Amino acid sequence: MSASSECKRDFVSSELGTKNYWDETYGREIKSFNDFGDVGEIWFGEDSQERVLDWLEDCDSVTTDDPVLDLGCGNGMMLIEMTRRGYTNLTGVDYSNGAIELAKAIAEKEEITCITYQVADLIATDCTQKYTCLTRQYKIVIDKGTYDAISLIPDSEVEARQAYLKTVKHLVVEDGIFVITSCNWTKDQLLQFFKPEFELFKKIPTPSFQFGGQMGSTVTSLVLKPKS
Ligand SMILES: C[S@@+](CC[C@H](N)C(=O)[O-])C[C@H]1O[C@@H](n2cnc3c(N)ncnc32)[C@H](O)[C@@H]1O
């Protein structure tokens, strides 16, 4: 076992780690979107999405034509909000066909045409000798809740997280950034896991709470840079 995979979970596997769960969820959400125009869940709330986007907006090295990839994009609301903020080169991937179908339907209704959506499994190893069928690289790679979902896979989460790490390394350009938002892992746990390939660039401030003399956060957002 490598040093990075020694990062231990403080939580147990759940159905949120299964593709079946996401296929069923997005199946319901497509129906709800078609019937009522409801776009579905924004994971960890709109505030955590806004915090990431505000940070990107204030970052000198980020421009609105930088290629952006949203890993496990779900309904694609992060990317929709990015188009509203002027970004033009956007891609979303998810392993659930239903997620991509929903994301495309929402973008179409909003008359947004500059987002590319693709079905891809971020931990699949069978497309080429590389990880996943994704061949492009991106300046900005975003994950909100997807590494968390992968960490909940029953039985094979350690291998899955290692595969995910390889995939992300391959997707981020040398001078790019990887912005990860997690509610299951702390800052230290994320840094320990990603440290073979990435180092901390910035921690995006998130609300914290105090309990029993200990400070904690409900959600952690980190900006990581590939190690040279
Ligand atoms: C907690 S949801 C987050 C969705 C979206 N990022 C958001 O913030 O609203 C996790 C997403 O990861 C996707 N996902 C989980 N495992 C995946 C994998 N191996 N490859 C691609 N997508 C995956 C799920 O289908 C789901 O859309």
XYZ file of C-alpha atoms and ligand atoms in Angstrom:
255
model
C 0.000 0.000 0.000
C 1.452 3.390 -0.996
C 1.780 6.248 1.499
C -1.101 8.115 -0.136
C -3.562 5.260 0.197
C -2.918 5.059 3.926
C -5.235 8.055 4.342
C -8.004 6.545 6.476
C -11.708 7.358 6.221
C -13.685 8.511 9.256
C -16.889 7.393 7.520
C -18.293 4.173 6.080
C -19.177 3.066 2.538
C -22.661 3.845 1.359
C -24.943 3.579 -1.633
C -23.709 7.038 -2.697
C -20.601 5.173 -3.831
C -22.536 3.117 -6.380
C -23.401 3.970 -9.983
C -26.824 2.441 -9.470
C -27.603 5.102 -6.862
C -26.647 7.948 -9.204
C -28.477 6.430 -12.196
C -31.655 6.170 -10.112
C -31.209 9.676 -8.678
C -30.732 11.305 -12.075
C -33.578 9.218 -13.518
C -35.872 10.877 -10.933
C -34.303 14.298 -11.439
C -34.798 14.207 -15.245
C -38.474 13.444 -14.693
C -38.745 16.265 -12.180
C -36.962 18.646 -14.576
C -39.259 17.689 -17.448
C -42.406 17.938 -15.300
C -41.632 20.974 -13.119
C -38.398 22.564 -14.431
C -36.632 21.636 -11.172
C -32.863 21.364 -11.854
C -32.255 19.138 -8.813
C -29.647 19.237 -6.090
C -26.692 21.629 -5.915
C -24.400 19.573 -3.713
C -23.166 21.294 -0.537
C -25.398 24.257 -1.428
C -25.094 27.277 -3.678
C -22.729 29.008 -1.239
C -19.979 26.445 -1.697
C -20.324 26.769 -5.486
C -20.181 30.582 -5.229
C -17.086 30.460 -2.991
C -15.167 28.453 -5.611
C -16.310 30.705 -8.461
C -15.565 33.915 -6.517
C -12.084 32.606 -5.751
C -11.470 31.823 -9.443
C -12.697 35.288 -10.400
C -10.175 36.900 -8.024
C -7.288 34.694 -9.190
C -4.885 36.604 -11.463
C -3.776 33.536 -13.416
C -7.335 32.510 -14.397
C -8.997 33.830 -17.564
C -12.503 33.149 -18.822
C -11.237 31.339 -21.918
C -9.179 28.820 -19.917
C -10.296 25.234 -20.566
C -12.344 24.042 -17.581
C -13.329 20.477 -16.699
C -15.956 19.637 -14.060
C -15.419 16.086 -12.763
C -18.698 14.341 -11.894
C -20.647 17.391 -13.043
C -24.086 16.001 -12.151
C -26.741 18.468 -13.329
C -23.987 20.806 -14.572
C -25.088 23.815 -12.496
C -21.484 24.771 -11.696
C -20.775 25.071 -15.431
C -24.047 26.914 -16.110
C -23.041 29.468 -13.468
C -19.587 29.716 -15.090
C -21.157 30.646 -18.434
C -23.037 33.431 -16.600
C -19.659 34.640 -15.356
C -18.229 34.704 -18.888
C -16.357 31.389 -19.164
C -16.424 29.999 -22.693
C -14.426 26.752 -22.730
C -16.316 24.352 -20.500
C -16.563 20.574 -20.285
C -18.507 18.422 -17.841
C -18.125 14.672 -17.376
C -20.082 12.188 -15.343
C -20.331 8.388 -15.410
C -24.119 8.478 -15.164
C -25.854 8.830 -18.549
C -28.781 10.351 -16.656
C -26.600 13.126 -15.230
C -25.347 14.047 -18.688
C -28.855 13.887 -20.138
C -30.122 16.183 -17.357
C -27.161 18.582 -17.696
C -27.698 18.817 -21.474
C -31.439 19.427 -21.038
C -30.819 22.240 -18.522
C -28.200 23.874 -20.788
C -30.539 23.617 -23.785
C -33.391 25.242 -21.859
C -31.019 28.048 -20.837
C -29.931 28.336 -24.521
C -26.311 27.713 -23.520
C -24.259 26.112 -26.265
C -20.663 26.493 -25.057
C -20.611 23.516 -22.652
C -19.455 20.110 -23.859
C -20.821 17.173 -21.887
C -19.399 13.673 -21.979
C -20.123 10.386 -20.235
C -16.871 9.129 -18.665
C -15.941 6.997 -15.695
C -13.104 8.723 -13.860
C -11.807 5.501 -12.393
C -12.108 3.294 -15.495
C -8.865 1.865 -16.774
C -10.078 0.073 -19.863
C -10.164 2.756 -22.611
C -6.446 3.009 -23.305
C -3.473 2.278 -21.185
C -4.219 5.619 -19.599
C -7.002 6.276 -17.131
C -10.422 7.076 -18.655
C -11.261 7.934 -22.259
C -10.571 11.613 -21.606
C -7.640 12.662 -23.757
C -7.597 16.467 -23.420
C -5.938 18.389 -20.636
C -7.433 21.355 -18.799
C -6.183 24.485 -17.049
C -8.887 24.329 -14.394
C -10.217 21.009 -13.108
C -13.034 21.140 -10.581
C -14.450 18.471 -8.285
C -17.350 19.151 -5.942
C -18.492 16.005 -4.196
C -17.187 13.477 -6.718
C -14.065 12.377 -4.842
C -16.394 12.110 -1.836
C -18.717 9.787 -3.784
C -15.757 7.688 -5.001
C -14.544 7.438 -1.392
C -17.836 5.759 -0.471
C -17.505 2.871 -2.942
C -18.157 -0.359 -1.063
C -15.205 -2.837 -1.010
C -12.802 -1.163 -3.464
C -12.608 2.473 -2.384
C -8.824 2.448 -1.834
C -8.128 1.238 -5.392
C -10.812 3.586 -6.748
C -9.254 6.605 -5.056
C -5.832 5.669 -6.440
C -7.295 5.388 -9.953
C -8.986 8.771 -9.472
C -5.675 10.349 -8.442
C -3.996 9.070 -11.633
C -6.874 10.339 -13.745
C -6.788 13.818 -12.259
C -3.013 14.084 -12.586
C -3.343 13.239 -16.287
C -6.120 15.816 -16.837
C -4.530 18.942 -15.313
C -1.939 20.868 -17.378
C 1.425 21.566 -15.736
C 0.531 25.149 -14.809
C -3.111 24.327 -14.116
C -5.118 24.017 -10.926
C -7.314 21.351 -9.368
C -10.062 22.754 -7.149
C -11.586 20.148 -4.861
C -14.539 20.596 -2.515
C -15.254 17.834 -0.017
C -17.538 17.374 2.952
C -16.105 13.998 3.958
C -12.398 14.746 4.095
C -10.526 17.415 6.056
C -7.858 19.677 4.606
C -5.083 17.526 6.101
C -6.603 14.283 4.831
C -6.993 15.705 1.308
C -3.425 17.001 1.276
C -2.079 13.688 2.521
C -3.910 11.760 -0.174
C -3.127 14.064 -3.109
C 0.479 14.824 -2.107
C 2.181 12.319 -4.484
C 0.944 14.463 -7.418
C -0.313 17.791 -6.073
C 0.596 20.469 -3.553
C -1.494 23.091 -1.808
C -1.843 26.427 -3.606
C -4.683 27.963 -1.570
C -7.370 26.967 0.892
C -10.631 28.691 0.003
C -12.114 29.953 3.299
C -15.245 28.038 4.309
C -17.518 28.520 7.335
C -16.210 26.825 10.474
C -17.835 25.832 13.727
C -16.538 25.138 17.203
C -17.607 22.106 19.202
C -16.059 20.794 22.399
C -13.109 23.164 22.020
C -12.314 21.827 18.506
C -12.654 23.909 15.349
C -14.185 22.130 12.362
C -15.570 22.851 8.900
C -18.598 21.295 7.280
C -16.982 21.591 3.872
C -13.393 21.953 2.676
C -12.359 23.628 -0.596
C -8.719 23.445 -1.661
C -6.872 24.695 -4.723
C -4.072 22.258 -5.587
C -1.266 22.605 -8.142
C 0.499 19.730 -9.909
C 3.934 19.032 -8.452
C 6.733 19.733 -10.907
C -22.195 14.392 -4.879
S -22.549 14.371 -6.597
C -21.876 15.959 -7.075
C -22.436 16.469 -8.384
C -21.909 17.852 -8.800
N -20.454 17.878 -8.859
C -22.396 18.923 -7.844
O -21.570 19.517 -7.150
O -23.601 19.184 -7.806
C -21.294 13.232 -7.191
C -21.276 13.067 -8.695
O -20.169 12.265 -9.053
C -20.558 11.382 -10.087
N -19.603 10.249 -10.044
C -19.395 9.382 -9.016
N -18.425 8.498 -9.343
C -18.002 8.821 -10.589
C -17.026 8.268 -11.467
N -16.312 7.181 -11.135
N -16.829 8.851 -12.669
C -17.572 9.946 -13.031
N -18.528 10.508 -12.249
C -18.735 9.948 -11.037
C -21.998 11.016 -9.740
O -22.726 10.507 -10.839
C -22.518 12.374 -9.255
O -23.031 13.135 -10.314
